[in-house]
Amino acid sequence: MQMTENKLHLKHVEITSGFWQRYRDLVVKEVLPYQWQVMNDEADISISVDPQNNGQDKNSHAVANLKIAAGQQEGHHYGFPFQDTDVYKWLEAAAYSFNYHPDADLQKITDNLINLIADAQEDDGYLSTYFQIDAPERKFKRLQQSHELYTMGHYIEAGVAYYQATGNQKALDVATRMADCIDRNFGLEDGKIPGLDGHPEIELALTRLYEATQNDKYLKLAHYFLNQRGQDPEFFDKQIAIDGNSDERDIIRGMREPDLTYFLAAEPIKNQKVPQGHAVRVVYLCTGMAYVARYTGDQDLLDACHRFWTDLVRRQMYITGNIGSTTQGEALTYAYDLPNDTMYGETCASVGMAFFARQMLHLDAKGEYADVLEKELFNGALSGMSLDGKHFFYVNPLEADPVESQLNPDKSHVLTHRADWFGCACCPANLARLITSVDQYLYTVDGQTILSHQFIANQATFADELQITQTNNFPWEGNIHYAVKNPQEKAVKLGLRIPGWSPKFTLTVNGQVRTEVVQDGFIYLDIQAATTDIDLVLDMQVKLMQANNRVNADFGKVAIQRGPIVYAAEEADNPAPLWQYQVAADAKTTYHYEQSLLNGVGVITVAANKQAAMSDQQVLYAPVSTGVENSETELTLVPYYAWANRLNGQMSVWLNRQYH
Ligand code: FUB
Ligand code: ZN
């Protein structure tokens, strides 16, 4: 959508939240330099602790692959066929960081990187270093596993972001040349490939390119890829039959095995009742669907977005926002199947869920979408990175035990400490790009209405000199102040989100208490006056939560939440085993903020009962006895996102409930 001068639109957001400033500074100071070192194979690290490192002996080689493709270095491609995307996501994260932290030294590196990528790109716009270096005759011939469009999609996203942040035209040109190459090769016209990539991503990337260039061709191509999904269930097999149906021909080991559900390609999107398959594929596809639907109004897509959203959020999501219930195929399983200890909860899936929520907010003004976005930002996604910015989770469990991870093969994918890097390193830079772009997740402007959906303190400037300054100490305190300046006294409405976790709130506008009706999670205020002062006080009581009793894994358990933050019990604060504690639904809780702990966190204590451990001389099974010794104690809990930054020990979000 073209922003005309006289149309209300957002111009700039400066994050002032202490919580988010710390993370955003961390990305600038530690995460970006560290990840660049790793991708250049200059960091003294090892991926050997990654339980899924596929026996790889190098850490990354991602930049080297580009150098080889550009003819600047000799050698073979190394790593996954989508290894390039680590570099692209990093580049995108760096691009966003320039919006709040211009850095000439870093920009030299990223400008050079754009030059390298441009040199690696072929004359026809194609760029996927694995195929260029080691399998040029197989380009676009095995799309089930090739990730070529996924890979180019990630560059397109990065190229657009980089162009928008720095004005570097070459960055955008590489992206358009890539998209043109894809457009020439894919479609239903004669001579084109009537297919699609096994991993969605290109759909959202092309829509983004459409936004940046206003060239309809890219939106149509994105729409084509969505419409084509599942239209020809034989497509992948037909390609594989020609390319070679044997293990040695596989580009990713084992990737011929999953059925089409894993690839979300078993049937057309409009026929798919619920989202199934690989969790990251699901959320990337959903993001693309919502994004394309926003510009095309395609009703089938809109319906699918709502259907998929409802199923994901109401039936397949962990309390922390994580999704993906099984390591088999890194996938969703079925409604209410939410095991806490064998789960997957990939960081990328939470990041992708935040993308999906953001797009849904463009479709409908519903607080529910912003609630999930917040859940990801403060829990499921954020837990993917350590407080030092140099260690990462791929899998984010809600219950973990180092002994079980080591000795039970069904839990070997669950780490209880974050890793330096991964054989498949999709998550670290994905989270980095979310954090550096968090300023883009706070507002949606629809006509003359501004929706403010997050309580992340910021100063936002809109057209017509309209300014909103939000101050708070969130997520630790619930007093949210908004100072609105509207010097031209334009007729504008401000929609303030009332989060699902705070049905009770108080609202004061210019000192007057107001009792506005909440409409789909927002209250709407007239902000036409030159200045408006708003105070929103949210309910920050500690809450003991329960799951829908259809969730087997959480039956008879409670979790603890305060504001948007979900808490976890860790062995670092509580003598193990954590499963021997029980918490009553009305247990007394306390809350205090501790500056010196985990970079400053709110700490909760909850009264608990602990059963005395039985002797290992006792028989394994005996009739139930009432004589088991219990002692009154308390559990100390810290925010889930901050777990595993101290002792390598047990952790549990859900706690056994004590029934009186
Ligand atoms: O397939 C590319 C990426 O690798 C996926 O998005 C992640 O889940 C990981 O499997
Ligand atoms: Zn990932």
Short mmCIF file of C-alpha atoms in Angstrom, two decimals, residues 233-565:
data_model
loop_
_atom_site.label_atom_id
_atom_site.label_comp_id
_atom_site.label_asym_id
_atom_site.label_seq_id
_atom_site.Cartn_x
_atom_site.Cartn_y
_atom_site.Cartn_z
CA PRO A 233 0.06 -34.18 -4.77
CA GLU A 234 2.28 -36.09 -7.19
CA PHE A 235 4.51 -33.13 -7.99
CA PHE A 236 7.37 -33.95 -5.61
CA ASP A 237 7.32 -37.66 -6.48
CA LYS A 238 7.38 -36.92 -10.18
CA GLN A 239 10.43 -34.72 -9.73
CA ILE A 240 12.14 -37.31 -7.52
CA ALA A 241 11.46 -40.09 -10.04
CA ILE A 242 13.38 -38.08 -12.62
CA ASP A 243 16.09 -36.79 -10.29
CA GLY A 244 16.71 -40.18 -8.71
CA ASN A 245 14.70 -42.10 -6.15
CA SER A 246 17.49 -43.42 -3.96
CA ASP A 247 19.13 -42.51 -0.67
CA GLU A 248 22.28 -41.25 -2.40
CA ARG A 249 20.25 -38.79 -4.45
CA ASP A 250 18.70 -37.22 -1.37
CA ILE A 251 19.93 -33.71 -0.67
CA ILE A 252 18.77 -33.97 2.92
CA ARG A 253 18.99 -37.41 4.42
CA GLY A 254 15.60 -38.94 5.18
CA MET A 255 13.62 -36.14 3.58
CA ARG A 256 11.84 -38.43 1.11
CA GLU A 257 10.21 -40.20 4.05
CA PRO A 258 7.61 -37.82 5.47
CA ASP A 259 4.26 -37.81 3.74
CA LEU A 260 2.84 -34.71 2.09
CA THR A 261 1.24 -33.54 5.32
CA TYR A 262 4.69 -32.72 6.66
CA PHE A 263 5.19 -30.35 3.70
CA LEU A 264 1.63 -28.98 3.96
CA ALA A 265 1.16 -30.13 0.40
CA ALA A 266 -1.33 -32.98 0.73
CA GLU A 267 -4.29 -30.87 -0.39
CA PRO A 268 -5.03 -27.29 -1.38
CA ILE A 269 -4.94 -24.83 1.50
CA LYS A 270 -8.66 -24.15 1.25
CA ASN A 271 -9.38 -27.84 1.91
CA GLN A 272 -7.01 -28.17 4.86
CA LYS A 273 -9.12 -28.21 7.99
CA VAL A 274 -6.36 -27.83 10.53
CA PRO A 275 -2.68 -26.97 10.31
CA GLN A 276 -0.56 -30.10 10.39
CA GLY A 277 3.02 -31.00 9.66
CA HIS A 278 6.37 -29.34 10.26
CA ALA A 279 5.73 -26.48 12.69
CA VAL A 280 7.97 -23.85 11.09
CA ARG A 281 6.56 -24.63 7.65
CA VAL A 282 3.09 -24.13 9.13
CA VAL A 283 3.75 -20.71 10.59
CA TYR A 284 5.69 -19.43 7.58
CA LEU A 285 2.89 -20.59 5.32
CA CYS A 286 0.27 -18.98 7.56
CA THR A 287 2.22 -15.72 7.54
CA GLY A 288 2.35 -15.79 3.75
CA MET A 289 -1.37 -16.60 3.60
CA ALA A 290 -2.36 -13.70 5.83
CA TYR A 291 0.03 -11.34 4.05
CA VAL A 292 -1.27 -12.21 0.56
CA ALA A 293 -4.88 -12.18 1.76
CA ARG A 294 -4.37 -8.67 3.09
CA TYR A 295 -3.60 -7.39 -0.41
CA THR A 296 -5.75 -9.69 -2.53
CA GLY A 297 -8.78 -10.13 -0.26
CA ASP A 298 -8.81 -13.84 -1.25
CA GLN A 299 -11.66 -15.20 0.89
CA ASP A 300 -10.42 -18.80 0.85
CA LEU A 301 -7.11 -17.65 2.25
CA LEU A 302 -8.76 -15.43 4.84
CA ASP A 303 -10.93 -18.33 6.00
CA ALA A 304 -7.90 -20.61 6.17
CA CYS A 305 -5.98 -18.02 8.19
CA HIS A 306 -8.76 -17.87 10.77
CA ARG A 307 -9.20 -21.62 10.83
CA PHE A 308 -5.49 -22.30 11.23
CA TRP A 309 -5.07 -19.57 13.81
CA THR A 310 -7.88 -20.93 15.97
CA ASP A 311 -6.60 -24.46 15.86
CA LEU A 312 -3.01 -23.50 16.57
CA VAL A 313 -3.76 -21.16 19.44
CA ARG A 314 -6.62 -23.01 21.10
CA ARG A 315 -5.46 -26.57 20.61
CA GLN A 316 -1.78 -26.87 19.72
CA MET A 317 0.06 -24.14 21.59
CA TYR A 318 1.99 -24.38 24.82
CA ILE A 319 1.30 -21.83 27.56
CA THR A 320 4.62 -20.20 26.60
CA GLY A 321 3.60 -19.84 22.94
CA ASN A 322 5.81 -22.68 21.74
CA ILE A 323 4.44 -25.01 19.12
CA GLY A 324 5.59 -28.38 17.82
CA SER A 325 4.73 -31.37 20.01
CA THR A 326 7.12 -33.91 18.60
CA THR A 327 10.72 -34.16 17.49
CA GLN A 328 9.61 -36.57 14.72
CA GLY A 329 9.52 -34.18 11.80
CA GLU A 330 9.76 -31.19 14.17
CA ALA A 331 6.03 -31.22 13.92
CA LEU A 332 2.57 -30.52 15.22
CA THR A 333 0.66 -33.66 16.16
CA TYR A 334 -3.03 -33.39 17.09
CA ALA A 335 -5.33 -31.28 19.21
CA TYR A 336 -4.36 -31.05 22.88
CA ASP A 337 -1.30 -33.26 22.49
CA LEU A 338 1.12 -31.07 24.41
CA PRO A 339 3.74 -33.21 26.17
CA ASN A 340 6.13 -31.04 28.14
CA ASP A 341 9.27 -33.16 28.18
CA THR A 342 9.45 -34.76 24.72
CA MET A 343 8.16 -31.72 22.88
CA TYR A 344 9.95 -29.66 20.27
CA GLY A 345 8.92 -26.00 20.50
CA GLU A 346 11.52 -24.85 18.00
CA THR A 347 12.62 -21.25 18.46
CA CYS A 348 11.93 -20.59 14.74
CA ALA A 349 8.35 -21.77 15.21
CA SER A 350 7.80 -19.16 17.93
CA VAL A 351 9.45 -16.48 15.82
CA GLY A 352 7.23 -17.51 12.90
CA MET A 353 4.16 -17.45 15.12
CA ALA A 354 5.01 -13.84 15.97
CA PHE A 355 5.12 -13.11 12.21
CA PHE A 356 1.73 -14.75 11.77
CA ALA A 357 0.21 -12.80 14.67
CA ARG A 358 1.53 -9.54 13.25
CA GLN A 359 -0.08 -10.25 9.88
CA MET A 360 -3.37 -11.23 11.52
CA LEU A 361 -3.44 -7.86 13.26
CA HIS A 362 -3.48 -6.30 9.79
CA LEU A 363 -6.53 -8.37 8.92
CA ASP A 364 -8.64 -7.87 12.05
CA ALA A 365 -8.34 -5.62 15.09
CA LYS A 366 -8.41 -8.44 17.61
CA GLY A 367 -6.51 -8.36 20.86
CA GLU A 368 -6.15 -12.14 20.70
CA TYR A 369 -3.50 -11.79 18.00
CA ALA A 370 -1.55 -9.28 20.04
CA ASP A 371 -1.85 -11.52 23.10
CA VAL A 372 -0.11 -14.32 21.22
CA LEU A 373 2.48 -11.95 19.80
CA GLU A 374 3.25 -10.84 23.35
CA LYS A 375 3.36 -14.44 24.56
CA GLU A 376 6.03 -15.19 21.95
CA LEU A 377 8.02 -12.05 22.58
CA PHE A 378 8.23 -12.53 26.33
CA ASN A 379 8.33 -16.33 26.53
CA GLY A 380 8.53 -18.87 23.72
CA ALA A 381 10.76 -16.96 21.33
CA LEU A 382 12.92 -15.16 23.86
CA SER A 383 13.87 -18.36 25.66
CA GLY A 384 15.80 -19.27 22.50
CA MET A 385 18.77 -17.14 23.55
CA SER A 386 20.92 -17.02 26.68
CA LEU A 387 21.39 -13.83 28.63
CA ASP A 388 24.94 -13.55 27.23
CA GLY A 389 23.66 -13.63 23.64
CA LYS A 390 26.05 -16.39 22.65
CA HIS A 391 24.12 -19.55 23.37
CA PHE A 392 20.89 -20.73 21.85
CA PHE A 393 18.07 -23.19 22.18
CA TYR A 394 16.67 -24.87 19.11
CA VAL A 395 14.25 -26.99 21.16
CA ASN A 396 12.42 -25.23 23.99
CA PRO A 397 10.97 -27.75 26.46
CA LEU A 398 8.59 -26.92 29.29
CA GLU A 399 10.04 -29.67 31.46
CA ALA A 400 13.63 -30.83 31.34
CA ASP A 401 16.07 -32.93 33.26
CA PRO A 402 19.72 -33.27 32.25
CA VAL A 403 19.81 -36.92 33.31
CA GLU A 404 16.79 -37.80 31.23
CA SER A 405 18.17 -35.91 28.23
CA GLN A 406 21.37 -37.85 28.51
CA LEU A 407 19.98 -41.30 29.20
CA ASN A 408 16.58 -41.44 27.55
CA PRO A 409 16.87 -41.47 23.75
CA ASP A 410 13.32 -40.11 23.45
CA LYS A 411 14.52 -36.94 25.16
CA SER A 412 17.97 -36.65 23.65
CA HIS A 413 16.82 -33.75 21.45
CA VAL A 414 16.08 -31.71 24.59
CA LEU A 415 19.06 -29.74 25.82
CA THR A 416 19.11 -28.36 29.34
CA HIS A 417 21.70 -25.72 28.47
CA ARG A 418 21.89 -23.59 25.37
CA ALA A 419 24.35 -24.54 22.64
CA ASP A 420 27.08 -22.45 20.97
CA TRP A 421 25.63 -23.21 17.55
CA PHE A 422 23.88 -25.93 15.59
CA GLY A 423 24.47 -28.13 12.58
CA CYS A 424 21.17 -26.72 11.35
CA ALA A 425 21.49 -23.15 12.64
CA CYS A 426 18.14 -21.74 11.57
CA CYS A 427 17.14 -20.42 15.00
CA PRO A 428 19.87 -18.06 16.30
CA ALA A 429 19.68 -15.39 13.60
CA ASN A 430 15.92 -15.79 13.30
CA LEU A 431 15.56 -14.67 16.89
CA ALA A 432 18.10 -11.89 16.34
CA ARG A 433 16.05 -10.45 13.48
CA LEU A 434 12.90 -10.56 15.60
CA ILE A 435 14.57 -8.66 18.43
CA THR A 436 16.11 -5.97 16.23
CA SER A 437 12.78 -5.42 14.48
CA VAL A 438 10.55 -5.47 17.55
CA ASP A 439 9.77 -1.78 16.98
CA GLN A 440 7.76 -2.91 13.94
CA TYR A 441 5.41 -5.00 16.07
CA LEU A 442 3.87 -2.34 18.27
CA TYR A 443 1.32 -0.54 16.13
CA THR A 444 -1.08 -1.18 13.30
CA VAL A 445 -2.62 1.79 11.53
CA ASP A 446 -5.98 1.24 9.90
CA GLY A 447 -7.53 4.32 8.32
CA GLN A 448 -7.74 6.91 11.09
CA THR A 449 -7.32 4.36 13.87
CA ILE A 450 -4.04 3.53 15.54
CA LEU A 451 -3.90 0.22 17.36
CA SER A 452 -1.34 0.06 20.12
CA HIS A 453 -0.91 -3.60 20.85
CA GLN A 454 2.13 -4.02 23.01
CA PHE A 455 3.21 -2.57 26.35
CA ILE A 456 6.77 -2.12 25.22
CA ALA A 457 7.67 1.45 26.18
CA ASN A 458 8.35 3.54 23.11
CA GLN A 459 8.01 6.86 21.43
CA ALA A 460 6.19 6.67 18.12
CA THR A 461 5.88 9.36 15.49
CA PHE A 462 3.08 9.28 12.96
CA ALA A 463 2.15 11.50 10.03
CA ASP A 464 0.79 14.97 10.86
CA GLU A 465 3.25 15.27 13.79
CA LEU A 466 1.11 12.93 15.86
CA GLN A 467 3.18 11.40 18.61
CA ILE A 468 2.52 8.71 21.18
CA THR A 469 4.89 8.28 24.08
CA GLN A 470 4.31 5.16 26.10
CA THR A 471 6.14 4.85 29.41
CA ASN A 472 6.12 1.94 31.81
CA ASN A 473 8.24 -0.59 33.62
CA PHE A 474 6.67 -3.53 31.85
CA PRO A 475 6.71 -6.56 32.15
CA TRP A 476 7.45 -6.07 35.84
CA GLU A 477 4.84 -3.38 36.53
CA GLY A 478 1.44 -2.87 34.99
CA ASN A 479 1.10 0.94 35.06
CA ILE A 480 1.10 2.07 31.47
CA HIS A 481 1.16 5.76 30.65
CA TYR A 482 0.46 7.18 27.21
CA ALA A 483 1.10 10.83 26.37
CA VAL A 484 -0.46 11.67 23.03
CA LYS A 485 0.36 14.83 21.10
CA ASN A 486 -1.84 15.66 18.15
CA PRO A 487 -0.91 19.29 17.35
CA GLN A 488 -2.98 19.36 14.17
CA GLU A 489 -5.95 17.96 16.09
CA LYS A 490 -6.65 15.34 13.45
CA ALA A 491 -9.65 13.09 14.01
CA VAL A 492 -7.85 9.96 15.15
CA LYS A 493 -8.87 7.06 17.38
CA LEU A 494 -6.43 5.13 19.53
CA GLY A 495 -7.17 1.46 20.18
CA LEU A 496 -5.48 0.31 23.36
CA ARG A 497 -5.15 -3.39 23.88
CA ILE A 498 -6.58 -4.89 27.04
CA PRO A 499 -4.68 -8.14 27.32
CA GLY A 500 -6.49 -11.43 27.81
CA TRP A 501 -4.51 -11.95 31.02
CA SER A 502 -5.89 -8.73 32.54
CA PRO A 503 -9.68 -8.66 32.22
CA LYS A 504 -9.58 -6.29 35.23
CA PHE A 505 -8.01 -2.90 34.55
CA THR A 506 -8.50 0.75 35.31
CA LEU A 507 -8.38 3.49 32.75
CA THR A 508 -7.98 7.20 33.30
CA VAL A 509 -8.04 9.76 30.50
CA ASN A 510 -6.84 13.26 31.40
CA GLY A 511 -7.42 12.41 35.05
CA GLN A 512 -11.01 11.18 34.53
CA VAL A 513 -11.80 7.56 35.26
CA ARG A 514 -13.35 5.92 32.20
CA THR A 515 -15.33 2.72 31.82
CA GLU A 516 -14.98 1.92 28.15
CA VAL A 517 -16.34 -1.27 26.68
CA VAL A 518 -13.68 -3.68 25.49
CA GLN A 519 -14.27 -4.57 21.83
CA ASP A 520 -12.39 -7.66 20.69
CA GLY A 521 -9.58 -6.92 23.11
CA PHE A 522 -9.26 -3.16 22.48
CA ILE A 523 -10.73 -0.02 23.97
CA TYR A 524 -11.04 2.89 21.59
CA LEU A 525 -10.36 6.45 22.64
CA ASP A 526 -10.77 9.67 20.75
CA ILE A 527 -7.38 11.42 20.62
CA GLN A 528 -8.32 14.45 18.55
CA ALA A 529 -7.34 16.90 21.29
CA ALA A 530 -3.90 18.51 21.02
CA THR A 531 -2.79 16.49 24.04
CA THR A 532 -4.25 13.46 25.76
CA ASP A 533 -2.88 11.73 28.83
CA ILE A 534 -3.90 8.17 29.40
CA ASP A 535 -3.18 5.86 32.30
CA LEU A 536 -3.94 2.19 32.03
CA VAL A 537 -3.39 0.00 35.07
CA LEU A 538 -3.24 -3.70 34.34
CA ASP A 539 -3.77 -6.57 36.72
CA MET A 540 -0.33 -7.90 37.69
CA GLN A 541 -1.52 -10.41 40.28
CA VAL A 542 0.34 -13.68 40.28
CA LYS A 543 -2.02 -16.22 38.70
CA LEU A 544 -2.09 -19.97 39.05
CA MET A 545 -3.09 -21.29 35.65
CA GLN A 546 -4.58 -24.58 34.55
CA ALA A 547 -4.82 -26.12 31.11
CA ASN A 548 -8.01 -27.25 29.42
CA ASN A 549 -8.55 -30.69 30.93
CA ARG A 550 -8.35 -32.26 27.47
CA VAL A 551 -4.58 -31.80 27.75
CA ASN A 552 -3.39 -35.08 29.16
CA ALA A 553 0.09 -33.78 29.96
CA ASP A 554 -1.14 -30.90 32.13
CA PHE A 555 -4.00 -32.63 33.90
CA GLY A 556 -3.71 -32.08 37.64
CA LYS A 557 -1.03 -29.44 37.19
CA VAL A 558 -0.70 -25.70 37.60
CA ALA A 559 1.53 -23.17 35.94
CA ILE A 560 2.32 -19.73 37.26
CA GLN A 561 1.99 -16.54 35.28
CA ARG A 562 2.24 -12.88 36.10
CA GLY A 563 1.31 -10.43 33.38
CA PRO A 564 2.53 -12.03 30.15
CA ILE A 565 5.44 -13.80 31.82
#
